[in-house]
Every structure is written in C-alpha cells, then in structure tokens.
C-alpha cells in the first residue's frame, strides 16, 4: 500500500472517480457519469420475446419504485454530474484508445452498428459528417458561382445492415463522440499513469479517498497525483506487443516491426509511395524488391499479407500450425480454438479477404506474391555483408518442421503474434488480480477477476477498484458497454453524495 505520510499534499487533486484509459470503455463510462442514464424505450426487443417480457415486468417494477423515490433518483444523477471525473489517458493519441493506433485502412471485424456508443450511432455520425462536408462544399460552390451541387441532392445511404466499416472511421468517430457529447473537459490527454495504489489507512487523513493515481505529462514531464475514491482501469490489452525472443528482434529495428500500422508505412516507403522517397523510387522495378516476411496466423498477419500483395510486394509467411498451439497456454488451460482456427471460422460471405489468405495458407498451391511456410520457426534475424555487391543483406534463418535451416533475404519483417496488457502501473498487484493468481493478465486466458454485476476487482486490497474491457474478457466493443454500465450503476448507488 502507498505510504503518503511524507507526501506533499499541495499538488494532489481530489476526485470521486479516476478512469485510466481513453478507449471506448473509458469514453462510455465517462458519458454515463456525466449524467446520461440509459432508459428503456418501451419497445419490444426485436429478436427476443422472453427478454421483451422481462423488460416489461422490470418496467412495471421500476415505475412503482420511481413513484416512491422519484426525487432521490434524480438527485443522485445530478450530483455525480456536477463532479469532475478526469479520464487520464496515454500521451500518444486522442480519445479512441486502441483504435487510434490500428491500421486505419482495414475493415472492422464487427458490423458498423456494433461499434456505436450510445447517444450517437456511428451511422448517424457518418451521415452528419457527410452532410457537414457537403454543406461546406455547397457553400463554397455557391460563393464561386458553381451551383451544380445542391443540398437537396445529398443522398446518404447507410442502410446496409451487414456493413463493416474502416477502422480509421471508427477512430475518428470515437474522437468526435467525446467532443459532440460534451466530454472533452474530462479527458486529460498526454498523460501516462505510472502508479495506481491503495493508500495505507494509517497515513490517510482523507479516509474516503482510498486510492492514489500518479503519473506524468508526456510533453512537459510534469508529474501529477490524484487522490480518489474510485479508480476504473480501462487500459485495454494491446499496449505491449508479443515478442519471439530471438536474436536480432530488438536490434534490427530498421527493418523489423511488431506493429501493422508501422509495417504499412514501411511498405509505402519501399514502393516509393511516401512523399519523401517518391523521387528516389520512381520507376522502381518491384520484382527486384526482396520479399517481406510476415510471422503470425491471426487477423493482423492476414492484414499485413494483403497490404504487401496489394502493393505488388512478395510475401513469405511463417506460421505455426493449428496443433502447435495446444500446450502453449497458462497453467495448462487449453485453448479451445487457436488464432489459426479463428481465421478459418470467420464466415466467408462477411470476410472474403481473410478467407482468401486462409486458403493460401493451407492449399499447398503456388500463389502470386505469396509463399506459405507452415510450421517454420524463425531462428534469427541479421544483416550479412555481401562483398561481391558491396551491399548489406537483411537475412532471416528459419527452421522447417523437419529440422532443416533455410535462409532468406528479406526487406521487412513483421512479427504479428498478438499483444498483452502493460499493467506495470499496478506494481506487485498486476499478477494478483487474475482468475489464475500469480500469472500475467491476459484478455483471453487469464482476465482480471471481477464481480459479474459491479465489475469491482475481486482481489483488490481495498474497495473502489474496478476494471472493464478486454482486461476482464470483454474483448469486443459491444460487450464493453455492459461493463461500463455495471460500474456506473454501482458507483451511483454507493458514492457518498454529501
Ligand atoms: C487489430 C484489432 C482489431 C479490432 N477489431 C475490433 C472490431 O472489429 N470490433 C470490436 O468490437 N473490437 C475490435 N477490437 C477490439 C477493441 O479494439 C477493443 O476491445 C477495445 O478497443 C477495448 O476498449 P478499451 O476502452 O477497454 O481499451 P483500449 O481501446 O485498448 O484503450 C485503452 C487506452 O488506455 C491507454 N493506456 C494504457 N495504459 C495506460 C497508462 N498506464 N496510462 C495512461 N493510459 C494508458 C492506452 O494507450 C489506450 O489508449 C480490435 C482490436 C484490434 C487490436
């Protein structure tokens, strides 16, 4: 526990709730705590009669309850509303969390409507943005005397119920949602949280403020400290990319990357698409480019393969086969499906692009710009001088399933084998909160153990600690909303409103 006896209390800010993380989970929780309370619109649920019946019953109960306590209910929401609850988020990026760091050019796995946050559906937002843009260009055209585009001609068609959406649009939507819903004042951007700790009771003069959240501003390096009654951790599970742990992985950062986004930037450089290198690469013969090596069998690896082939760059693809993963899990908890199986299980009609990659991985045929190396293990990544050409070659060594070593010359290596959460700000508690104690937290195999209704961290040393999102196993945005609602409901019931 944190000893604050010697602490300089002057610079401490006091808050009811501090949310760490600015992804969809943190954003939606902020929206709720800002006084936006969900309500049942009285309509039957479109696909579930039993749920409709239960909702009707609950509505009757709630109506009876509200008649008795109507003043109290409103009071609580107003009180929370009037307090500040800063959301402290990491420096490199605006609200939107993980979405701000993904490749903006790929499509979501989910349907677009599942990416929505309450109060402003994503289709509605897109229509708004399009209308805004069209209005601006219509005004401009009017000013310059070109009236071909009239506002009445603007047609916005967002009716396709099975539509996926660009990741870049989702990132822009979350960022704008914060502004449009009046939440920007709660978001403290550019801050890294380095410590979340309960305060040792003996030294805590403000007994109700049981937690201290500390960190620094990324640009100024200025330190901040918040004493708060409640902390919600919503920091996601993609802060730290998994490593192979092989020689060259860290030292060859000029041509080895662990991020899809970065890989795409490097591909653009390779084909001279970026402005800086366009002149240098003009008229370059793409067939002379060494292949890129993609390692991994998940969706990001598939995205990387598509990105390279779409640019005319050949790909070598090394991946473990389905069965290789069987024993590779925490505490002998077996994975029911591997990443590889997940790729296969996506419906063909919705995800034709992923299926194309999957087919190439398994069909043993020759494909344009693609070579599968199933079951191959990467041994090292290095640079070899070629004295005849006076060049330096980027080389990788791979071991085949039958034990032979093969060397390849490559231009870029993308190691896309998943990510894990960075919970270093929890110190020794980081490994105490999981379902399997003393093992690292993992969104799939060892999520933080929480109360199913309140989302309080079960093994927290002190009350007032909550967790939401993939950290607790809610891996998709549409599931995260329920967690945020659970936290808000518990906070509002329990927070001291004096
Ligand atoms: C490639 C990819 C594709 C995906 N596609 C989909 C999809 O189609 N549909 C879907 O529903 N989900 C999808 N997901 C999952 C989705 O991104 C997550 O479920 C969701 O973003 C989690 O939201 P969150 O608010 O819990 O955390 P995140 O969105 O992960 O945000 C957490 C934020 O906390 C910040 N943070 C972390 N540590 C600290 C610290 N110490 N101090 C300050 N800030 C910190 C992080 O920088 C980040 O900004 C995808 C994920 C990936 C990686």
Short mmCIF file of C-alpha atoms in Angstrom, two decimals, residues 33-353:
data_model
loop_
_atom_site.label_atom_id
_atom_site.label_comp_id
_atom_site.label_asym_id
_atom_site.label_seq_id
_atom_site.Cartn_x
_atom_site.Cartn_y
_atom_site.Cartn_z
CA UNK A 33 -21.07 9.50 -15.24
CA UNK A 34 -21.79 12.78 -16.98
CA UNK A 35 -25.46 12.16 -16.24
CA UNK A 36 -26.60 10.31 -19.35
CA UNK A 37 -28.64 7.49 -17.98
CA UNK A 38 -29.96 4.68 -20.20
CA UNK A 39 -33.68 4.15 -20.27
CA UNK A 40 -36.00 1.56 -21.76
CA UNK A 41 -37.92 2.99 -24.69
CA UNK A 42 -40.88 0.68 -24.16
CA UNK A 43 -40.43 -1.14 -27.47
CA UNK A 44 -40.27 -4.95 -27.58
CA UNK A 45 -36.81 -6.39 -28.23
CA UNK A 46 -36.66 -7.23 -31.98
CA UNK A 47 -35.27 -10.74 -31.60
CA UNK A 48 -36.12 -11.99 -28.11
CA UNK A 49 -39.68 -12.35 -26.84
CA UNK A 50 -38.59 -13.58 -23.40
CA UNK A 51 -36.40 -10.52 -22.98
CA UNK A 52 -39.31 -8.29 -24.02
CA UNK A 53 -41.49 -9.92 -21.36
CA UNK A 54 -38.79 -9.49 -18.70
CA UNK A 55 -38.29 -5.86 -19.71
CA UNK A 56 -42.00 -5.18 -19.42
CA UNK A 57 -42.04 -6.73 -15.97
CA UNK A 58 -38.98 -4.73 -14.89
CA UNK A 59 -40.53 -1.57 -16.26
CA UNK A 60 -43.60 -2.09 -14.08
CA UNK A 61 -41.42 -2.71 -11.03
CA UNK A 62 -39.29 0.33 -11.78
CA UNK A 63 -42.33 2.53 -12.29
CA UNK A 64 -43.65 1.50 -8.88
CA UNK A 65 -40.22 2.17 -7.33
CA UNK A 66 -39.84 5.53 -9.03
CA UNK A 67 -43.22 6.70 -7.76
CA UNK A 68 -41.94 6.17 -4.22
CA UNK A 69 -38.41 7.60 -4.72
CA UNK A 70 -38.59 9.88 -7.70
CA UNK A 71 -36.71 12.77 -6.07
CA UNK A 72 -33.80 10.63 -4.86
CA UNK A 73 -33.22 9.03 -8.26
CA UNK A 74 -32.85 12.33 -9.98
CA UNK A 75 -30.73 13.82 -7.23
CA UNK A 76 -28.06 11.14 -7.47
CA UNK A 77 -27.57 11.57 -11.19
CA UNK A 78 -27.33 15.31 -10.82
CA UNK A 79 -24.77 15.09 -8.05
CA UNK A 80 -22.44 12.81 -9.98
CA UNK A 81 -22.97 15.02 -12.97
CA UNK A 82 -21.72 18.08 -11.13
CA UNK A 83 -18.44 16.48 -10.08
CA UNK A 84 -15.28 16.18 -12.12
CA UNK A 85 -14.00 12.76 -13.07
CA UNK A 86 -10.87 13.18 -15.11
CA UNK A 87 -10.05 10.46 -17.55
CA UNK A 88 -6.34 10.18 -17.72
CA UNK A 89 -5.07 8.77 -20.94
CA UNK A 90 -1.84 7.92 -22.60
CA UNK A 91 0.04 10.58 -24.45
CA UNK A 92 0.28 9.38 -27.97
CA UNK A 93 -3.17 9.79 -29.26
CA UNK A 94 -6.57 11.38 -28.90
CA UNK A 95 -9.61 9.62 -27.34
CA UNK A 96 -10.37 6.32 -29.00
CA UNK A 97 -7.78 4.13 -27.25
CA UNK A 98 -6.51 1.20 -29.28
CA UNK A 99 -8.44 2.43 -32.33
CA UNK A 100 -6.07 5.37 -32.73
CA UNK A 101 -3.11 3.03 -33.21
CA UNK A 102 -4.61 0.49 -35.60
CA UNK A 103 -4.17 0.48 -39.35
CA UNK A 104 -6.88 2.94 -40.49
CA UNK A 105 -7.24 1.30 -43.91
CA UNK A 106 -8.53 -2.10 -42.82
CA UNK A 107 -12.16 -3.01 -42.17
CA UNK A 108 -13.52 -3.78 -38.72
CA UNK A 109 -14.26 -7.37 -37.83
CA UNK A 110 -17.59 -6.24 -36.37
CA UNK A 111 -20.54 -4.78 -38.18
CA UNK A 112 -20.52 -0.99 -38.11
CA UNK A 113 -23.55 -0.71 -35.81
CA UNK A 114 -21.70 -2.77 -33.18
CA UNK A 115 -19.04 -0.09 -32.98
CA UNK A 116 -21.55 2.54 -31.86
CA UNK A 117 -21.59 4.18 -28.48
CA UNK A 118 -25.00 5.14 -27.07
CA UNK A 119 -26.41 8.56 -27.81
CA UNK A 120 -24.85 8.93 -31.24
CA UNK A 121 -24.97 5.90 -33.53
CA UNK A 122 -21.99 5.59 -35.86
CA UNK A 123 -24.20 5.67 -38.99
CA UNK A 124 -25.87 8.82 -37.71
CA UNK A 125 -22.43 10.36 -37.08
CA UNK A 126 -21.23 9.41 -40.56
CA UNK A 127 -24.31 10.98 -42.12
CA UNK A 128 -23.75 14.10 -40.02
CA UNK A 129 -20.13 14.36 -41.14
CA UNK A 130 -21.00 13.78 -44.78
CA UNK A 131 -23.80 16.34 -44.63
CA UNK A 132 -21.44 18.82 -42.93
CA UNK A 133 -18.82 18.32 -45.62
CA UNK A 134 -21.35 18.58 -48.43
CA UNK A 135 -22.83 21.72 -46.88
CA UNK A 136 -19.36 23.28 -46.71
CA UNK A 137 -18.59 22.45 -50.33
CA UNK A 138 -22.05 23.64 -51.43
CA UNK A 139 -21.44 26.98 -49.71
CA UNK A 140 -18.04 27.17 -51.35
CA UNK A 141 -19.50 26.36 -54.76
CA UNK A 142 -22.23 28.95 -54.24
CA UNK A 143 -19.60 31.55 -53.41
CA UNK A 144 -17.66 30.76 -56.53
CA UNK A 145 -20.83 30.61 -58.59
CA UNK A 146 -20.93 26.86 -59.17
CA UNK A 147 -24.40 25.63 -58.22
CA UNK A 148 -24.20 22.13 -59.63
CA UNK A 149 -24.26 20.58 -56.17
CA UNK A 150 -27.41 21.45 -54.29
CA UNK A 151 -28.00 20.40 -50.75
CA UNK A 152 -31.19 18.59 -51.76
CA UNK A 153 -29.08 16.30 -53.92
CA UNK A 154 -27.15 14.92 -50.98
CA UNK A 155 -28.10 11.32 -50.55
CA UNK A 156 -26.75 9.43 -47.60
CA UNK A 157 -27.25 5.73 -47.74
CA UNK A 158 -26.18 3.88 -44.64
CA UNK A 159 -28.84 1.23 -44.82
CA UNK A 160 -26.77 -1.91 -45.33
CA UNK A 161 -27.27 -3.80 -42.07
CA UNK A 162 -24.30 -6.14 -42.72
CA UNK A 163 -21.80 -3.39 -43.38
CA UNK A 164 -18.28 -3.36 -41.94
CA UNK A 165 -16.53 -0.03 -41.63
CA UNK A 166 -13.00 1.33 -41.97
CA UNK A 167 -11.00 1.31 -38.74
CA UNK A 168 -9.98 4.91 -39.50
CA UNK A 169 -13.66 5.95 -39.44
CA UNK A 170 -14.20 4.28 -36.07
CA UNK A 171 -11.16 6.08 -34.65
CA UNK A 172 -12.46 9.42 -35.95
CA UNK A 173 -15.95 8.65 -34.60
CA UNK A 174 -14.72 7.93 -31.04
CA UNK A 175 -12.61 11.08 -31.06
CA UNK A 176 -15.51 13.20 -32.26
CA UNK A 177 -18.00 11.47 -29.94
CA UNK A 178 -16.09 12.87 -26.95
CA UNK A 179 -16.45 16.38 -28.37
CA UNK A 180 -20.06 16.06 -29.54
CA UNK A 181 -21.21 14.62 -26.20
CA UNK A 182 -19.52 17.39 -24.22
CA UNK A 183 -17.00 15.08 -22.56
CA UNK A 184 -13.76 16.68 -23.75
CA UNK A 185 -13.36 18.60 -20.49
CA UNK A 186 -12.96 15.34 -18.58
CA UNK A 187 -10.23 13.93 -20.80
CA UNK A 188 -6.68 14.75 -19.75
CA UNK A 189 -4.67 13.86 -22.80
CA UNK A 190 -0.96 13.32 -22.93
CA UNK A 191 -0.65 11.67 -19.55
CA UNK A 192 0.93 8.38 -18.62
CA UNK A 193 -0.25 6.72 -15.44
CA UNK A 194 2.68 5.10 -13.70
CA UNK A 195 1.08 4.05 -10.44
CA UNK A 196 -2.36 3.11 -9.11
CA UNK A 197 -2.21 2.15 -5.42
CA UNK A 198 -4.44 1.94 -2.37
CA UNK A 199 -3.40 4.34 0.39
CA UNK A 200 -2.21 2.91 3.67
CA UNK A 201 -5.06 3.65 6.09
CA UNK A 202 -2.73 4.66 8.90
CA UNK A 203 -1.38 7.55 6.87
CA UNK A 204 -4.54 8.54 5.09
CA UNK A 205 -6.05 11.72 6.53
CA UNK A 206 -8.80 11.78 3.92
CA UNK A 207 -10.22 8.39 4.73
CA UNK A 208 -12.81 8.30 1.98
CA UNK A 209 -10.17 8.90 -0.69
CA UNK A 210 -8.63 5.46 -0.63
CA UNK A 211 -6.65 5.46 -3.89
CA UNK A 212 -3.80 7.41 -5.35
CA UNK A 213 -3.17 7.64 -9.09
CA UNK A 214 0.16 9.09 -10.19
CA UNK A 215 1.94 9.72 -13.43
CA UNK A 216 3.40 12.40 -15.66
CA UNK A 217 2.55 14.57 -18.59
CA UNK A 218 4.33 13.22 -21.60
CA UNK A 219 5.50 16.50 -23.11
CA UNK A 220 6.39 18.55 -20.05
CA UNK A 221 7.32 15.54 -17.89
CA UNK A 222 5.36 17.30 -15.14
CA UNK A 223 4.15 14.88 -12.50
CA UNK A 224 0.51 14.65 -11.39
CA UNK A 225 -1.22 13.00 -8.46
CA UNK A 226 -4.89 12.31 -7.86
CA UNK A 227 -6.42 11.09 -4.64
CA UNK A 228 -9.71 9.44 -5.45
CA UNK A 229 -12.47 7.34 -4.03
CA UNK A 230 -12.67 5.04 -7.02
CA UNK A 231 -10.39 4.01 -9.86
CA UNK A 232 -11.57 2.32 -13.04
CA UNK A 233 -8.89 0.64 -15.10
CA UNK A 234 -9.81 0.59 -18.80
CA UNK A 235 -6.37 0.34 -20.34
CA UNK A 236 -7.06 -2.48 -22.78
CA UNK A 237 -4.82 -5.38 -23.65
CA UNK A 238 -2.83 -4.18 -26.63
CA UNK A 239 -0.16 -1.98 -25.05
CA UNK A 240 2.73 -4.38 -25.31
CA UNK A 241 3.40 -6.42 -28.45
CA UNK A 242 4.38 -10.05 -28.02
CA UNK A 243 7.97 -10.91 -28.85
CA UNK A 244 9.53 -14.07 -30.26
CA UNK A 245 12.63 -13.56 -28.12
CA UNK A 246 15.06 -14.33 -30.94
CA UNK A 247 18.40 -12.71 -31.81
CA UNK A 248 18.01 -9.55 -33.88
CA UNK A 249 14.40 -8.90 -32.90
CA UNK A 250 15.23 -5.76 -30.92
CA UNK A 251 18.48 -4.74 -32.60
CA UNK A 252 17.26 -4.72 -36.22
CA UNK A 253 14.53 -2.15 -35.68
CA UNK A 254 15.28 -0.56 -39.11
CA UNK A 255 13.56 -3.48 -40.79
CA UNK A 256 11.83 -5.49 -38.04
CA UNK A 257 8.49 -4.31 -36.68
CA UNK A 258 5.75 -5.58 -34.37
CA UNK A 259 3.03 -3.17 -35.49
CA UNK A 260 0.79 -3.48 -38.52
CA UNK A 261 0.49 0.28 -38.84
CA UNK A 262 4.24 0.72 -38.90
CA UNK A 263 4.59 -2.18 -41.35
CA UNK A 264 2.26 -0.40 -43.80
CA UNK A 265 4.27 2.81 -43.54
CA UNK A 266 7.43 0.85 -44.32
CA UNK A 267 5.72 -0.85 -47.29
CA UNK A 268 4.81 2.57 -48.66
CA UNK A 269 8.42 3.65 -48.31
CA UNK A 270 9.54 0.50 -50.08
CA UNK A 271 7.37 1.13 -53.12
CA UNK A 272 8.03 4.87 -53.09
CA UNK A 273 4.51 5.82 -52.13
CA UNK A 274 5.52 8.18 -49.37
CA UNK A 275 6.34 11.72 -50.46
CA UNK A 276 9.91 11.67 -49.18
CA UNK A 277 11.04 8.63 -51.11
CA UNK A 278 8.88 9.04 -54.22
CA UNK A 279 11.63 10.57 -56.31
CA UNK A 280 14.19 8.01 -55.23
CA UNK A 281 11.93 5.07 -56.01
CA UNK A 282 10.42 6.38 -59.21
CA UNK A 283 10.21 3.73 -61.91
CA UNK A 284 11.48 1.14 -59.46
CA UNK A 285 11.16 -2.44 -60.64
CA UNK A 286 9.08 -4.08 -57.90
CA UNK A 287 10.20 -7.55 -58.92
CA UNK A 288 13.67 -6.63 -57.61
CA UNK A 289 12.37 -5.93 -54.11
CA UNK A 290 13.22 -8.66 -51.62
CA UNK A 291 10.12 -10.26 -50.12
CA UNK A 292 8.73 -9.25 -46.77
CA UNK A 293 8.46 -11.88 -44.06
CA UNK A 294 5.19 -11.95 -42.10
CA UNK A 295 5.14 -14.04 -38.94
CA UNK A 296 1.84 -14.99 -37.29
CA UNK A 297 -1.50 -16.57 -38.15
CA UNK A 298 -4.00 -14.05 -36.83
CA UNK A 299 -6.02 -11.28 -38.43
CA UNK A 300 -3.20 -8.74 -38.23
CA UNK A 301 -0.86 -11.11 -40.05
CA UNK A 302 -3.55 -11.63 -42.69
CA UNK A 303 -3.95 -7.84 -42.99
CA UNK A 304 -0.18 -7.50 -43.41
CA UNK A 305 -0.14 -10.12 -46.18
CA UNK A 306 -2.93 -8.32 -48.04
CA UNK A 307 -1.22 -4.94 -47.59
CA UNK A 308 2.04 -6.22 -49.12
CA UNK A 309 0.43 -8.10 -52.03
CA UNK A 310 -1.82 -5.14 -52.84
CA UNK A 311 1.35 -3.11 -53.33
CA UNK A 312 2.92 -5.78 -55.52
CA UNK A 313 5.44 -6.88 -52.87
CA UNK A 314 6.09 -10.62 -52.46
CA UNK A 315 5.38 -12.20 -49.06
CA UNK A 316 6.93 -15.12 -47.21
CA UNK A 317 4.58 -16.21 -44.45
CA UNK A 318 5.79 -18.26 -41.47
CA UNK A 319 3.19 -19.50 -39.02
CA UNK A 320 2.60 -22.21 -36.51
CA UNK A 321 0.11 -24.81 -37.50
CA UNK A 322 -3.11 -25.22 -35.55
CA UNK A 323 -1.87 -28.11 -33.45
CA UNK A 324 1.35 -26.31 -32.43
CA UNK A 325 -0.64 -24.13 -30.05
CA UNK A 326 -2.21 -26.88 -27.97
CA UNK A 327 0.18 -26.81 -25.00
CA UNK A 328 1.14 -23.21 -25.19
CA UNK A 329 -1.13 -21.81 -22.56
CA UNK A 330 -1.11 -20.60 -18.99
CA UNK A 331 -1.36 -23.18 -16.28
CA UNK A 332 -2.28 -25.91 -18.72
CA UNK A 333 -5.60 -24.21 -19.52
CA UNK A 334 -6.13 -25.38 -23.09
CA UNK A 335 -7.22 -23.03 -25.82
CA UNK A 336 -10.38 -24.37 -27.40
CA UNK A 337 -9.65 -22.58 -30.65
CA UNK A 338 -6.33 -21.23 -31.82
CA UNK A 339 -5.84 -17.97 -33.67
CA UNK A 340 -5.46 -20.03 -36.82
CA UNK A 341 -8.86 -21.64 -36.24
CA UNK A 342 -10.38 -18.22 -35.69
CA UNK A 343 -9.29 -17.12 -39.15
CA UNK A 344 -10.92 -20.23 -40.60
CA UNK A 345 -14.13 -19.81 -38.61
CA UNK A 346 -14.99 -16.33 -39.91
CA UNK A 347 -17.99 -16.56 -42.28
CA UNK A 348 -16.89 -16.46 -45.92
CA UNK A 349 -19.65 -14.10 -47.03
CA UNK A 350 -18.66 -11.45 -44.48
CA UNK A 351 -14.88 -11.84 -44.57
CA UNK A 352 -13.88 -12.91 -48.11
CA UNK A 353 -10.47 -11.25 -47.83
#
